[in-house]
Structure formats: C-alpha cells, structure tokens
Tab-separated table of C-alpha atoms and ligand atoms in Angstrom:
chain	number	residue	atom	x	y	z
A	1	MET	CA	-43.654	3.597	-7.953
A	2	SER	CA	-42.244	0.376	-9.403
A	3	VAL	CA	-39.581	0.664	-12.010
A	4	ASN	CA	-39.604	-3.053	-12.764
A	5	HIS	CA	-39.123	-3.971	-16.343
A	6	LEU	CA	-37.729	-0.607	-17.344
A	7	PRO	CA	-34.631	-0.946	-19.484
A	8	VAL	CA	-31.378	-0.593	-17.491
A	9	HIS	CA	-30.543	2.810	-18.933
A	10	ASP	CA	-33.720	4.369	-17.559
A	11	ILE	CA	-32.628	3.842	-13.935
A	12	PRO	CA	-30.226	6.624	-12.884
A	13	ALA	CA	-28.115	4.400	-10.751
A	14	LEU	CA	-27.571	2.227	-13.865
A	15	SER	CA	-27.340	4.892	-16.519
A	16	GLY	CA	-24.311	6.639	-18.050
A	17	ASN	CA	-21.096	5.514	-16.480
A	18	ASN	CA	-23.032	3.822	-13.659
A	19	ALA	CA	-24.076	1.127	-16.113
A	20	PRO	CA	-22.237	-2.234	-15.452
A	21	VAL	CA	-19.699	-3.609	-17.862
A	22	SER	CA	-20.256	-7.230	-18.958
A	23	ARG	CA	-16.690	-8.309	-19.636
A	24	GLU	CA	-13.620	-9.223	-17.638
A	25	ASP	CA	-10.601	-7.949	-19.629
A	26	VAL	CA	-6.844	-7.443	-19.499
A	27	PHE	CA	-5.451	-4.359	-21.323
A	28	THR	CA	-1.777	-3.526	-21.873
A	29	ASP	CA	0.064	-1.159	-24.307
A	30	MET	CA	-2.557	1.493	-23.883
A	31	GLU	CA	-2.304	5.016	-25.280
A	32	VAL	CA	-0.509	7.324	-22.792
A	33	ILE	CA	-0.722	11.172	-22.760
A	34	GLY	CA	2.291	12.349	-20.807
A	35	GLN	CA	4.701	9.847	-19.261
A	36	VAL	CA	4.110	7.140	-16.737
A	37	PRO	CA	6.957	7.505	-14.198
A	38	SER	CA	9.339	4.506	-13.955
A	39	ASP	CA	9.674	4.836	-10.132
A	40	LEU	CA	5.894	4.269	-9.705
A	41	ASN	CA	5.590	0.543	-8.963
A	42	GLY	CA	2.785	-1.357	-7.430
A	43	LEU	CA	-0.919	-2.051	-7.714
A	44	TYR	CA	-3.986	0.335	-7.567
A	45	VAL	CA	-7.191	-1.577	-7.067
A	46	ARG	CA	-10.721	-0.262	-6.894
A	47	ASN	CA	-13.917	-2.000	-5.833
A	48	GLY	CA	-17.436	-1.038	-6.903
A	49	PRO	CA	-20.904	-2.321	-7.856
A	50	ASN	CA	-21.304	-4.029	-11.159
A	51	ALA	CA	-24.523	-6.118	-11.520
A	52	TYR	CA	-23.913	-9.483	-13.092
A	53	TYR	CA	-27.610	-9.988	-14.034
A	54	PRO	CA	-29.478	-6.950	-15.431
A	55	PRO	CA	-31.547	-5.869	-12.335
A	56	ASP	CA	-35.323	-6.149	-12.795
A	57	TRP	CA	-35.997	-4.573	-9.357
A	58	ARG	CA	-35.986	-1.036	-7.930
A	59	TYR	CA	-32.249	-0.744	-8.116
A	60	HIS	CA	-30.232	1.086	-5.552
A	61	ALA	CA	-26.682	2.209	-6.398
A	62	TYR	CA	-25.231	-0.043	-3.685
A	63	ASP	CA	-26.899	-3.235	-5.018
A	64	GLY	CA	-24.412	-4.321	-7.716
A	65	ASP	CA	-22.037	-7.297	-7.413
A	66	GLY	CA	-18.543	-6.340	-6.411
A	67	MET	CA	-16.031	-5.958	-9.266
A	68	LEU	CA	-12.406	-5.161	-8.913
A	69	HIS	CA	-10.561	-2.880	-11.367
A	70	ALA	CA	-6.830	-3.217	-10.931
A	71	VAL	CA	-3.997	-1.193	-12.538
A	72	SER	CA	-0.435	-2.497	-12.102
A	73	PHE	CA	2.561	-0.267	-12.618
A	74	GLU	CA	5.912	-1.843	-13.475
A	75	HIS	CA	8.753	0.591	-14.404
A	76	GLY	CA	6.438	2.597	-16.734
A	77	ARG	CA	4.383	-0.340	-18.084
A	78	VAL	CA	0.724	-0.308	-17.171
A	79	THR	CA	-1.641	-3.255	-17.086
A	80	TYR	CA	-5.442	-3.026	-16.422
A	81	ARG	CA	-7.544	-5.915	-15.361
A	82	ASN	CA	-11.086	-6.328	-14.078
A	83	ARG	CA	-12.924	-9.228	-12.428
A	84	TRP	CA	-15.961	-9.885	-10.417
A	85	VAL	CA	-15.618	-10.970	-6.792
A	86	GLN	CA	-17.016	-14.486	-6.967
A	87	THR	CA	-19.177	-14.332	-3.781
A	88	SER	CA	-21.128	-17.360	-2.678
A	89	ALA	CA	-24.407	-15.463	-3.600
A	90	LEU	CA	-23.150	-14.811	-7.138
A	91	GLN	CA	-22.089	-18.473	-7.410
A	92	GLU	CA	-25.680	-19.458	-6.408
A	93	GLU	CA	-27.148	-17.043	-8.968
A	94	LYS	CA	-24.869	-18.346	-11.757
A	95	ALA	CA	-25.837	-21.833	-10.937
A	96	ALA	CA	-29.544	-20.833	-11.236
A	97	GLY	CA	-28.924	-18.690	-14.271
A	98	ARG	CA	-30.710	-15.650	-12.829
A	99	ALA	CA	-30.700	-13.152	-9.939
A	100	LEU	CA	-31.938	-14.719	-6.744
A	101	TRP	CA	-31.613	-11.579	-4.531
A	102	LYS	CA	-33.041	-8.160	-5.070
A	103	GLY	CA	-31.668	-5.033	-3.507
A	104	LEU	CA	-31.908	-2.555	-0.655
A	105	LYS	CA	-35.171	-1.000	-1.868
A	106	GLU	CA	-37.033	-4.322	-2.075
A	107	PRO	CA	-38.177	-6.714	0.641
A	108	TRP	CA	-35.204	-8.758	1.865
A	109	ARG	CA	-35.246	-12.554	1.401
A	110	GLN	CA	-37.378	-14.158	4.202
A	111	ASP	CA	-36.234	-17.634	3.144
A	112	ARG	CA	-32.502	-16.853	3.795
A	113	PRO	CA	-32.020	-15.649	7.319
A	114	ASP	CA	-28.304	-16.279	6.761
A	115	GLU	CA	-28.245	-13.786	3.957
A	116	PRO	CA	-31.468	-11.792	3.623
A	117	LEU	CA	-29.562	-9.123	1.704
A	118	LYS	CA	-26.966	-10.183	-0.786
A	119	ASN	CA	-23.382	-9.793	0.447
A	120	THR	CA	-21.980	-8.295	-2.747
A	121	SER	CA	-18.531	-7.648	-1.355
A	122	ASN	CA	-18.593	-4.431	-3.409
A	123	THR	CA	-17.404	-1.738	-1.022
A	124	ASP	CA	-13.759	-1.849	0.081
A	125	ILE	CA	-10.543	-3.597	-0.914
A	126	LYS	CA	-7.429	-3.978	1.201
A	127	TYR	CA	-4.284	-5.983	0.979
A	128	HIS	CA	-3.441	-8.221	3.889
A	129	ALA	CA	-0.853	-11.048	4.185
A	130	GLY	CA	-0.395	-11.493	0.453
A	131	ARG	CA	-3.973	-11.401	-0.643
A	132	LEU	CA	-6.525	-8.731	-1.603
A	133	ILE	CA	-9.491	-8.755	0.812
A	134	SER	CA	-12.797	-7.472	-0.451
A	135	MET	CA	-15.396	-6.240	2.027
A	136	TRP	CA	-18.950	-5.175	2.217
A	137	TYR	CA	-20.116	-2.126	4.164
A	138	ARG	CA	-23.041	-3.853	5.913
A	139	SER	CA	-20.686	-6.518	7.286
A	140	GLY	CA	-20.411	-9.913	5.642
A	141	MET	CA	-17.984	-12.687	4.843
A	142	PRO	CA	-14.892	-11.106	3.300
A	143	TYR	CA	-13.345	-12.650	0.181
A	144	ALA	CA	-9.702	-13.250	-0.620
A	145	LEU	CA	-8.437	-12.512	-4.150
A	146	ASP	CA	-5.166	-13.040	-5.972
A	147	PRO	CA	-3.441	-9.650	-6.295
A	148	VAL	CA	-2.034	-10.461	-9.756
A	149	THR	CA	-4.919	-12.341	-11.485
A	150	LEU	CA	-7.795	-10.962	-9.378
A	151	GLU	CA	-9.028	-14.567	-9.147
A	152	THR	CA	-11.314	-15.118	-6.137
A	153	LEU	CA	-9.498	-17.592	-3.937
A	154	GLY	CA	-12.454	-18.079	-1.647
A	155	THR	CA	-13.834	-16.703	1.568
A	156	ALA	CA	-11.372	-15.036	3.984
A	157	ASP	CA	-12.825	-16.700	7.076
A	158	TYR	CA	-9.375	-17.194	8.736
A	159	ASP	CA	-9.867	-20.985	9.458
A	160	GLY	CA	-13.496	-20.457	10.286
A	161	ALA	CA	-12.720	-17.981	12.991
A	162	ILE	CA	-14.816	-15.139	11.608
A	163	GLN	CA	-18.130	-15.044	9.705
A	164	ARG	CA	-18.290	-11.344	9.034
A	165	ILE	CA	-16.330	-8.117	8.973
A	166	SER	CA	-17.262	-4.671	7.810
A	167	ALA	CA	-15.770	-2.630	5.066
A	168	HIS	CA	-13.045	-0.264	6.354
A	169	SER	CA	-11.462	-2.883	8.445
A	170	ARG	CA	-7.837	-1.869	8.413
A	171	PRO	CA	-4.532	-3.533	7.699
A	172	ASP	CA	-1.495	-2.281	9.650
A	173	GLU	CA	1.485	-2.373	7.278
A	174	HIS	CA	3.997	-2.175	10.099
A	175	THR	CA	2.738	-5.218	11.995
A	176	GLY	CA	1.105	-7.149	9.145
A	177	GLU	CA	-2.120	-7.346	11.119
A	178	LEU	CA	-5.722	-6.807	9.926
A	179	LEU	CA	-7.790	-4.885	12.460
A	180	PHE	CA	-11.487	-5.397	11.892
A	181	PHE	CA	-14.931	-4.670	13.254
A	182	ASP	CA	-18.407	-5.758	12.376
A	183	TYR	CA	-21.828	-4.724	13.422
A	184	ALA	CA	-25.264	-6.269	13.470
A	185	LEU	CA	-28.950	-5.521	14.138
A	186	THR	CA	-28.977	-8.026	17.040
A	187	PRO	CA	-26.550	-8.533	19.917
A	188	PRO	CA	-23.577	-8.483	19.943
A	189	TYR	CA	-24.229	-5.208	18.099
A	190	MET	CA	-20.438	-4.771	17.503
A	191	GLN	CA	-17.379	-6.932	17.548
A	192	TYR	CA	-13.702	-6.007	17.167
A	193	GLY	CA	-10.728	-8.202	16.373
A	194	VAL	CA	-7.219	-8.568	15.118
A	195	ILE	CA	-5.951	-11.071	12.515
A	196	GLY	CA	-2.193	-11.689	12.524
A	197	PRO	CA	0.163	-11.698	9.575
A	198	ASP	CA	-0.103	-15.519	9.800
A	199	ARG	CA	-3.778	-15.202	8.869
A	200	LYS	CA	-4.753	-16.502	12.332
A	201	LEU	CA	-7.313	-14.764	14.638
A	202	ARG	CA	-5.261	-13.131	17.330
A	203	HIS	CA	-7.876	-11.154	19.239
A	204	HIS	CA	-11.641	-10.915	19.176
A	205	ILE	CA	-14.099	-9.203	21.547
A	206	ASP	CA	-17.807	-8.248	21.774
A	207	VAL	CA	-18.169	-4.483	22.113
A	208	GLU	CA	-21.104	-3.421	24.221
A	209	LEU	CA	-23.494	-0.935	22.636
A	210	PRO	CA	-26.849	0.348	23.869
A	211	GLY	CA	-28.443	-0.894	20.624
A	212	ALA	CA	-28.024	-1.425	16.909
A	213	SER	CA	-25.652	1.134	15.344
A	214	LEU	CA	-24.324	2.040	11.866
A	215	PRO	CA	-20.540	2.435	12.158
A	216	HIS	CA	-18.869	2.836	8.791
A	217	ASP	CA	-15.230	3.011	9.609
A	218	MET	CA	-12.718	2.617	12.421
A	219	ALA	CA	-9.311	4.198	13.219
A	220	VAL	CA	-6.078	2.739	14.528
A	221	THR	CA	-3.061	4.235	16.178
A	222	GLU	CA	0.070	2.340	17.147
A	223	HIS	CA	-1.450	1.125	20.428
A	224	TYR	CA	-5.196	1.853	20.199
A	225	THR	CA	-8.275	1.211	18.101
A	226	ILE	CA	-11.085	3.689	17.868
A	227	LEU	CA	-14.602	2.302	17.316
A	228	HIS	CA	-17.519	4.446	16.243
A	229	ASP	CA	-21.003	4.682	17.650
A	230	MET	CA	-22.741	7.596	15.953
A	231	PRO	CA	-26.280	8.921	16.684
A	232	LEU	CA	-27.489	7.866	13.239
A	233	ARG	CA	-28.907	4.439	13.922
A	234	PRO	CA	-31.549	1.991	12.909
A	235	ASP	CA	-34.765	3.289	14.535
A	236	PRO	CA	-35.432	0.892	17.446
A	237	GLU	CA	-39.249	1.212	17.038
A	238	ALA	CA	-39.022	0.342	13.379
A	239	LEU	CA	-36.697	-2.561	14.170
A	240	ALA	CA	-39.247	-3.865	16.772
A	241	ALA	CA	-41.725	-3.861	13.896
A	242	GLU	CA	-39.172	-5.714	11.726
A	243	ARG	CA	-38.567	-2.684	9.487
A	244	TYR	CA	-35.287	-0.947	8.868
A	245	LYS	CA	-35.323	2.762	8.976
A	246	LEU	CA	-32.357	5.101	9.857
A	247	ARG	CA	-33.001	7.875	12.369
A	248	PHE	CA	-30.680	10.593	13.535
A	249	PHE	CA	-30.903	11.243	17.284
A	250	ALA	CA	-29.766	14.887	17.561
A	251	ASP	CA	-29.965	14.667	21.388
A	252	GLN	CA	-27.384	11.954	21.559
A	253	PRO	CA	-23.620	12.490	21.340
A	254	SER	CA	-21.279	10.926	18.803
A	255	ARG	CA	-19.439	8.273	20.760
A	256	PHE	CA	-15.955	6.939	20.101
A	257	GLY	CA	-14.677	3.875	21.895
A	258	ILE	CA	-10.937	3.718	22.440
A	259	VAL	CA	-9.482	0.300	23.273
A	260	PRO	CA	-5.924	-0.974	23.446
A	261	ARG	CA	-5.206	-3.034	20.345
A	262	TYR	CA	-5.529	-6.246	22.315
A	263	GLY	CA	-7.807	-4.776	24.988
A	264	GLN	CA	-10.786	-6.624	26.499
A	265	ALA	CA	-14.405	-5.414	26.307
A	266	SER	CA	-14.078	-3.941	29.782
A	267	GLU	CA	-11.191	-1.785	28.590
A	268	VAL	CA	-13.165	0.174	25.935
A	269	ARG	CA	-13.364	3.850	27.033
A	270	TRP	CA	-16.170	5.832	25.494
A	271	PHE	CA	-15.592	9.487	24.567
A	272	ASN	CA	-18.518	11.775	23.787
A	273	ALA	CA	-18.438	14.374	21.024
A	274	LYS	CA	-20.901	16.629	19.172
A	275	PRO	CA	-23.667	14.735	17.344
A	276	THR	CA	-22.936	14.152	13.620
A	277	TYR	CA	-22.371	11.254	11.330
A	278	LEU	CA	-18.909	10.195	10.126
A	279	LEU	CA	-18.311	7.915	7.208
A	280	HIS	CA	-14.563	7.946	6.733
A	281	VAL	CA	-11.500	8.496	8.911
A	282	VAL	CA	-8.441	10.268	7.512
A	283	ASN	CA	-6.029	8.959	10.180
A	284	ALA	CA	-5.405	8.744	13.898
A	285	TRP	CA	-2.366	8.946	16.123
A	286	GLU	CA	-1.159	9.336	19.693
A	287	ASP	CA	-0.015	12.672	20.989
A	288	GLY	CA	1.018	12.618	24.697
A	289	ASP	CA	-2.204	12.006	26.670
A	290	GLU	CA	-4.253	12.418	23.624
A	291	VAL	CA	-5.510	10.214	20.831
A	292	VAL	CA	-6.113	12.372	17.768
A	293	MET	CA	-8.467	11.383	14.989
A	294	VAL	CA	-9.103	13.253	11.763
A	295	GLY	CA	-12.055	12.571	9.493
A	296	THR	CA	-14.659	13.940	7.141
A	297	PRO	CA	-17.926	14.084	9.021
A	298	TYR	CA	-21.148	15.471	7.621
A	299	ARG	CA	-21.380	19.266	7.872
A	300	THR	CA	-24.026	20.153	10.474
A	301	TYR	CA	-26.373	23.073	10.461
A	302	THR	CA	-28.232	24.873	13.183
A	303	ASP	CA	-31.912	25.949	12.940
A	304	ALA	CA	-33.299	29.363	13.814
A	305	SER	CA	-33.105	28.665	17.479
A	306	GLY	CA	-29.468	27.692	17.289
A	307	GLN	CA	-30.190	23.997	17.807
A	308	LEU	CA	-28.600	21.290	15.586
A	309	ASP	CA	-30.930	20.946	12.612
A	310	ALA	CA	-31.408	17.107	12.854
A	311	ARG	CA	-33.964	17.004	10.014
A	312	ARG	CA	-31.551	18.562	7.627
A	313	LEU	CA	-28.774	16.134	8.494
A	314	GLU	CA	-31.250	13.210	8.291
A	315	GLN	CA	-32.327	14.329	4.921
A	316	THR	CA	-28.828	14.859	3.643
A	317	ILE	CA	-27.886	11.229	4.646
A	318	HIS	CA	-31.226	9.731	3.373
A	319	LEU	CA	-30.888	11.429	-0.013
A	320	ARG	CA	-27.183	10.474	-0.156
A	321	GLN	CA	-26.363	14.198	-0.585
A	322	ARG	CA	-22.761	15.038	-0.021
A	323	ASP	CA	-21.803	17.816	2.319
A	324	PHE	CA	-18.744	17.380	4.468
A	325	LEU	CA	-16.095	19.037	6.677
A	326	LEU	CA	-12.526	18.216	7.427
A	327	TYR	CA	-12.499	17.780	11.254
A	328	GLU	CA	-10.346	16.749	14.211
A	329	TRP	CA	-11.231	15.123	17.470
A	330	ARG	CA	-8.675	14.948	20.386
A	331	PHE	CA	-9.606	12.379	23.086
A	332	ASN	CA	-7.711	12.909	26.321
A	333	LEU	CA	-7.043	9.576	27.946
A	334	ARG	CA	-6.084	11.291	31.260
A	335	THR	CA	-9.143	13.539	31.650
A	336	GLY	CA	-11.721	11.692	29.547
A	337	GLN	CA	-12.473	14.933	27.761
A	338	THR	CA	-12.864	15.425	23.951
A	339	LEU	CA	-11.671	18.543	22.173
A	340	GLU	CA	-12.878	19.027	18.624
A	341	ARG	CA	-12.244	21.527	15.810
A	342	VAL	CA	-12.934	22.202	12.138
A	343	ILE	CA	-9.815	21.959	10.174
A	344	ASP	CA	-11.507	23.152	6.948
A	345	ASP	CA	-15.095	24.040	6.083
A	346	VAL	CA	-14.280	25.937	2.901
A	347	LEU	CA	-14.122	22.883	0.600
A	348	ASN	CA	-16.485	19.991	0.458
A	349	THR	CA	-14.395	16.785	0.242
A	350	GLU	CA	-14.611	13.074	1.107
A	351	PHE	CA	-12.935	9.637	0.289
A	352	PRO	CA	-9.810	10.612	2.252
A	353	VAL	CA	-6.622	8.786	1.393
A	354	ILE	CA	-3.189	8.936	3.007
A	355	ASN	CA	0.269	7.459	2.488
A	356	SER	CA	-0.561	4.145	4.114
A	357	LEU	CA	2.854	3.921	5.868
A	358	TYR	CA	1.621	6.745	8.066
A	359	GLN	CA	-1.592	5.031	9.220
A	360	GLY	CA	-1.629	5.244	13.041
A	361	ARG	CA	1.207	7.735	13.076
A	362	ARG	CA	1.052	11.469	12.954
A	363	ASN	CA	0.785	12.585	9.356
A	364	HIS	CA	0.548	15.885	7.551
A	365	PHE	CA	-1.313	15.198	4.283
A	366	THR	CA	-4.608	13.809	3.148
A	367	TYR	CA	-5.781	13.446	-0.447
A	368	ASN	CA	-9.480	13.642	-0.834
A	369	VAL	CA	-11.988	13.635	-3.621
A	370	LEU	CA	-13.482	17.084	-4.297
A	371	PHE	CA	-17.187	17.600	-4.452
A	372	PRO	CA	-19.217	20.696	-5.438
A	373	GLN	CA	-20.386	22.939	-2.658
A	374	GLY	CA	-23.616	22.077	-0.928
A	375	GLY	CA	-25.201	18.641	-0.769
A	376	ARG	CA	-26.484	17.283	-4.041
A	377	GLU	CA	-28.174	14.072	-4.841
A	378	GLU	CA	-26.421	13.685	-8.159
A	379	PRO	CA	-22.881	12.327	-7.481
A	380	ARG	CA	-20.394	14.788	-8.939
A	381	PHE	CA	-16.718	14.210	-8.116
A	382	PRO	CA	-14.864	16.563	-10.387
A	383	GLY	CA	-11.336	16.598	-8.905
A	384	LEU	CA	-8.897	15.995	-6.072
A	385	VAL	CA	-7.550	17.922	-3.129
A	386	LYS	CA	-4.332	17.631	-1.115
A	387	TYR	CA	-4.736	19.060	2.392
A	388	ASP	CA	-2.035	19.994	4.885
A	389	LEU	CA	-3.573	18.924	8.242
A	390	ARG	CA	-1.205	21.263	10.164
A	391	THR	CA	-2.591	24.457	8.544
A	392	GLY	CA	-5.865	23.443	6.800
A	393	GLY	CA	-4.250	24.725	3.624
A	394	TYR	CA	-4.876	22.827	0.373
A	395	VAL	CA	-3.999	22.439	-3.225
A	396	ALA	CA	-6.956	21.416	-5.392
A	397	PHE	CA	-7.433	20.271	-8.982
A	398	SER	CA	-10.839	20.181	-10.723
A	399	ALA	CA	-10.943	18.811	-14.245
A	400	GLY	CA	-14.474	20.211	-14.981
A	401	PRO	CA	-17.930	19.785	-13.549
A	402	GLN	CA	-18.867	16.595	-15.325
A	403	TYR	CA	-15.535	14.689	-14.712
A	404	PHE	CA	-15.775	11.901	-12.147
A	405	TYR	CA	-12.793	11.065	-10.004
A	406	ASN	CA	-12.730	7.912	-8.054
A	407	GLU	CA	-11.036	7.413	-4.785
A	408	PRO	CA	-7.248	7.665	-5.464
A	409	GLY	CA	-4.466	5.583	-4.107
A	410	PHE	CA	-1.210	7.171	-2.743
A	411	ALA	CA	1.768	5.483	-4.435
A	412	PRO	CA	5.080	6.167	-2.692
A	413	ARG	CA	7.952	6.775	-5.089
A	414	ASP	CA	10.605	4.090	-5.113
A	415	GLY	CA	12.951	4.964	-2.271
A	416	ALA	CA	10.646	7.805	-0.920
A	417	VAL	CA	11.532	9.261	2.416
A	418	ALA	CA	9.118	12.251	2.677
A	419	GLU	CA	5.385	11.615	3.354
A	420	ASP	CA	4.271	13.182	0.091
A	421	ASP	CA	7.039	11.867	-2.053
A	422	GLY	CA	4.957	9.938	-4.473
A	423	TYR	CA	1.999	9.857	-6.846
A	424	LEU	CA	-1.756	9.837	-6.700
A	425	VAL	CA	-3.227	7.250	-8.988
A	426	THR	CA	-6.945	6.978	-9.812
A	427	LEU	CA	-9.591	6.046	-12.354
A	428	VAL	CA	-11.421	8.986	-13.990
A	429	TRP	CA	-14.472	9.284	-16.140
A	430	ASN	CA	-13.681	11.867	-18.890
A	431	PRO	CA	-17.074	13.111	-20.086
A	432	VAL	CA	-15.645	15.168	-22.950
A	433	ASP	CA	-14.171	12.148	-24.727
A	434	GLN	CA	-16.656	9.702	-23.143
A	435	ARG	CA	-14.005	7.415	-21.848
A	436	SER	CA	-12.302	6.177	-18.819
A	437	GLU	CA	-8.702	7.119	-17.961
A	438	ILE	CA	-6.076	6.166	-15.448
A	439	GLN	CA	-4.656	9.415	-14.167
A	440	ILE	CA	-1.378	9.909	-12.334
A	441	PHE	CA	-0.581	13.050	-10.373
A	442	ASP	CA	2.713	14.159	-8.762
A	443	ALA	CA	1.739	14.322	-5.030
A	444	ARG	CA	4.787	16.436	-3.983
A	445	GLY	CA	4.443	19.995	-2.778
A	446	ALA	CA	1.754	21.793	-4.743
A	447	ARG	CA	2.301	19.939	-8.042
A	448	MET	CA	-1.225	18.452	-7.944
A	449	ALA	CA	-2.575	21.790	-9.099
A	450	GLU	CA	-0.814	21.311	-12.447
A	451	GLY	CA	-3.177	18.384	-13.220
A	452	PRO	CA	-2.263	14.843	-14.167
A	453	MET	CA	1.288	14.204	-15.318
A	454	ALA	CA	0.081	11.117	-17.161
A	455	ARG	CA	-3.219	9.870	-18.530
A	456	VAL	CA	-3.554	6.293	-19.695
A	457	ILE	CA	-6.547	5.869	-22.029
A	458	LEU	CA	-8.649	2.768	-21.355
A	459	PRO	CA	-10.136	1.041	-24.379
A	460	ARG	CA	-13.426	0.731	-22.593
A	461	ARG	CA	-15.091	2.526	-19.720
A	462	VAL	CA	-14.800	1.621	-16.034
A	463	PRO	CA	-18.084	2.282	-14.128
A	464	HIS	CA	-17.989	4.635	-11.143
A	465	GLY	CA	-17.208	2.803	-7.868
A	466	PHE	CA	-16.491	2.964	-4.255
A	467	HIS	CA	-13.154	2.382	-2.444
A	468	ALA	CA	-9.651	1.782	-3.620
A	469	THR	CA	-6.189	0.886	-2.257
A	470	PHE	CA	-2.669	1.120	-3.477
A	471	VAL	CA	-0.210	-1.628	-2.635
A	472	SER	CA	3.439	-0.792	-3.155
A	473	GLN	CA	5.752	-3.153	-5.004
A	474	THR	CA	7.758	-3.374	-1.811
A	475	THR	CA	4.676	-4.690	0.014
A	476	LEU	CA	3.761	-7.062	-2.759
A	477	ASP	CA	7.354	-8.414	-2.897
A	478	ARG	CA	7.407	-9.006	0.939
A	479	TRP	CA	4.580	-11.570	0.529
A	480	LYS	CA	5.763	-13.253	-2.618
B	1	LIG	FE1	-16.902	3.833	2.803
C-alpha cells in the first residue's frame, strides 16, 4: 500500500511528537520547576531524525535528516539550541529545493552508487578532539559540528583518511582517541580503526568476516576492542538478487572479535556465544584473563521443543518491537571460552548510559531507558532505570505510560569522585501538558526513584530521537 500524498500527520512515524520541527532556535531563561543544580556544568546533546522536506514517500522512522538538540548547563543557567546536521545530501537537496532521496522503504537511488540511501547522520553524537561528531547507523561519512553553536563544520574525514564510520564508534576520554568501526555489504565487510587526539588516523585494519553483517555497536577496554558479528545478517540469497532482507540464523553463534587496540587483522580472536542480536553495549573491561562485556541483547525465547525460537526473534526485530535483557559475557583470553549470564530479566530496558569516565574500566552502574514489558511496536519509553551491575538490583522511575524519555546523559557533578556522583539529564515528552521538558535527576544512591529534581519547560516541543551524549565542562575546557 502506498501512502504517498498523505498529509504528514497520517503517517505514524511522523505524527504526534514524531513530527519534525521546522525551526532552528535558541532558548534561554526558560521556566524551571525545582532547581537546576549549580554544580552541573557541561553539554547534553541528542541526535535524531527531523525531515527537512515533508516526506512524500513511505516514510520510515529512521529516514529523517539528522538534527541535534543541545542543552548547555552553566552554574544553573540553561540554554537550549537545535540545528540540522548539514550533510552533503541535505545540501544537494536544498540546492534543488526538494527531496532527492526517499527512504528505507522505497527503492534506493540507482543513479547514486556513492550514496544509494541518504546518509542522514541522524543516529549518534559523540565528542572527540574539540568537536561534536555525528554518525549514521548504516555507516557513512561522519560530520563535525561546533559544540557551542552546533554549526556543521564539514565532514569529519580526518584528512581524507576515512570515508565512513558507523554510529556507536567510541571516543576514549582517557587517551583522547576515537575508536571506530564500519561495515558494508561488499568486502571488506568490516573495518576497524583508531583516530588520535590530533585528529590523525593512527590505526586502520580490515576485519575478516564470512559475509555481510549488521553490527550496531562496539566495546572498548583499556587495551582491547570488541567487534560484533551477530547472526542477524543481510540474507546472502537476497543480496545475490540485489535485494536487502535481514535474516536471523538461529544455528549460528553470536561472534565477538577481540583485538588489541592497535592489533592487526591476524590478531582478532573470535569468541562464540549463544545466538541473539545485540544493539547496545553498556561497558566492557578487563578482569584477569577475562574481557567482560555487558549489554542489552534481545530477549530470546525457546519453542515447544526447547529450541531457540528464531522466528519470534526475527519478527521482534523486523517489527522493531522492544524486548531486552541486561546481560554479561566473559571472554577468557587464556582458554578461548565464553561464559555468559543474565544480569536482569525482570525489567525491559535499553539505551544504556554510563559515567563516560568509566568506559573501558570496571563500573558498577548503568542508566537505561525503561520500556513496558513484552515487545511492542508502538515506542513507549516511560521512564529511567539505574542498575547496579554487581547485584542486578535497580532503582526505577516511570512518569506514566505515555511519557517518552530519550536516552539520558550522565553528568558528573563538579569535583565528583564516586561513579554515581552526578546527574542524569534528558529530554522528555510530557503528554499531560503536551510539551517537551529537560529533566534532571540526582543519580546518587537511590534518589532517582524520587523523580526529577528539576524540570525545564521548553517553549516548543522536541521530537523523539535516538542517541545522546553528555560532555562535561572539564572536557569542553580541555579542548578550548
Ligand atoms: Fe544505536
């Protein structure tokens, strides 16, 4: 069924608070309920889809042009700003005065082998070497943006050294490096690299895979990088017929490739684990002979015969239903064995966020977005959870079924020493008052359960989005 020519509000992915906003604004002196703490200093930035031209195609929720929404905190003062990522595709469209690409659900552009699907740069946002870097989950040219003005500074191609990276490439705040991966439908199916704090390519290797894969994230420890090759992959038979269809291979293991940070292709060691699909990593660290990784894989079910129910998992993923576990893998570098365990299967959570200073080092806490139980097509993100990874215990806050919480950022308090000494900051859709709010939670102990300590009322709504990051003032100052 074609939905061409329907007004925007008739398409679910474009209705309600999914509808794009048409303005770039700066807001200050906003109404505050509660008090914004003066020792919360830095920048929260969230990326997400926001179509520049009203889509006249079968719109998919991932199609919109990337737009950043940034909230800066300065001794109690709050400034909001939003701007589109000025990708090369958007520039072309603006020059033409109309949309030139359609989306995921429509045929891709045959006349543009360089960019058959538009690189919207709408998925993730990180801070590296003084600039914000926006990224796209299907791998594409990343873009650099000014952290204060959100002005697009250009492509982040690092002197022409890279053409593409995937969303969830990861900066290391301790070394100032950016560790990245990308993936493609043709060989090399995966690449991995490291960019230095000097914005120069320091390391780059092809990673050998048996075929096209769909990795979404990577993990880093102090000395190792963990690359993902999950058994949800583009169907090779469909690909041979030039079609793109995802298929879950329940008879294949999940594979995790551990490579020293500057290791060569021959040094990648693959570890097998139970078949599932993993979007996001919580964290990873080294523990004696083991590399430990925690993440939020899809919850798997068994059928009547006790076998993994591959169809159910496939359907869950196809329909973008949300049904996840909190899970730990331990890869033993001495024996080559993998040990795995469920940390929590009581709650259903995703979009994990940690205190970024602990990335690659053993940490105790993850802050996740809370979903209703069971997979559902309709995205409902009513609250936040703080987990203790040591015990699987948690503190949860749900504002109400129709509230929508975006991925938070963890903001360390000025002078913080403890891992959870800080705040959780996020953008929230408040369905009761039909408005968007910036909400701040005290992350210490169990205080999250008390709800937000401050709510900043935005004068216009902020559409639902994807990933976010928090950059502390200390980090911002270091690169000034
Ligand atoms: Fe993601």
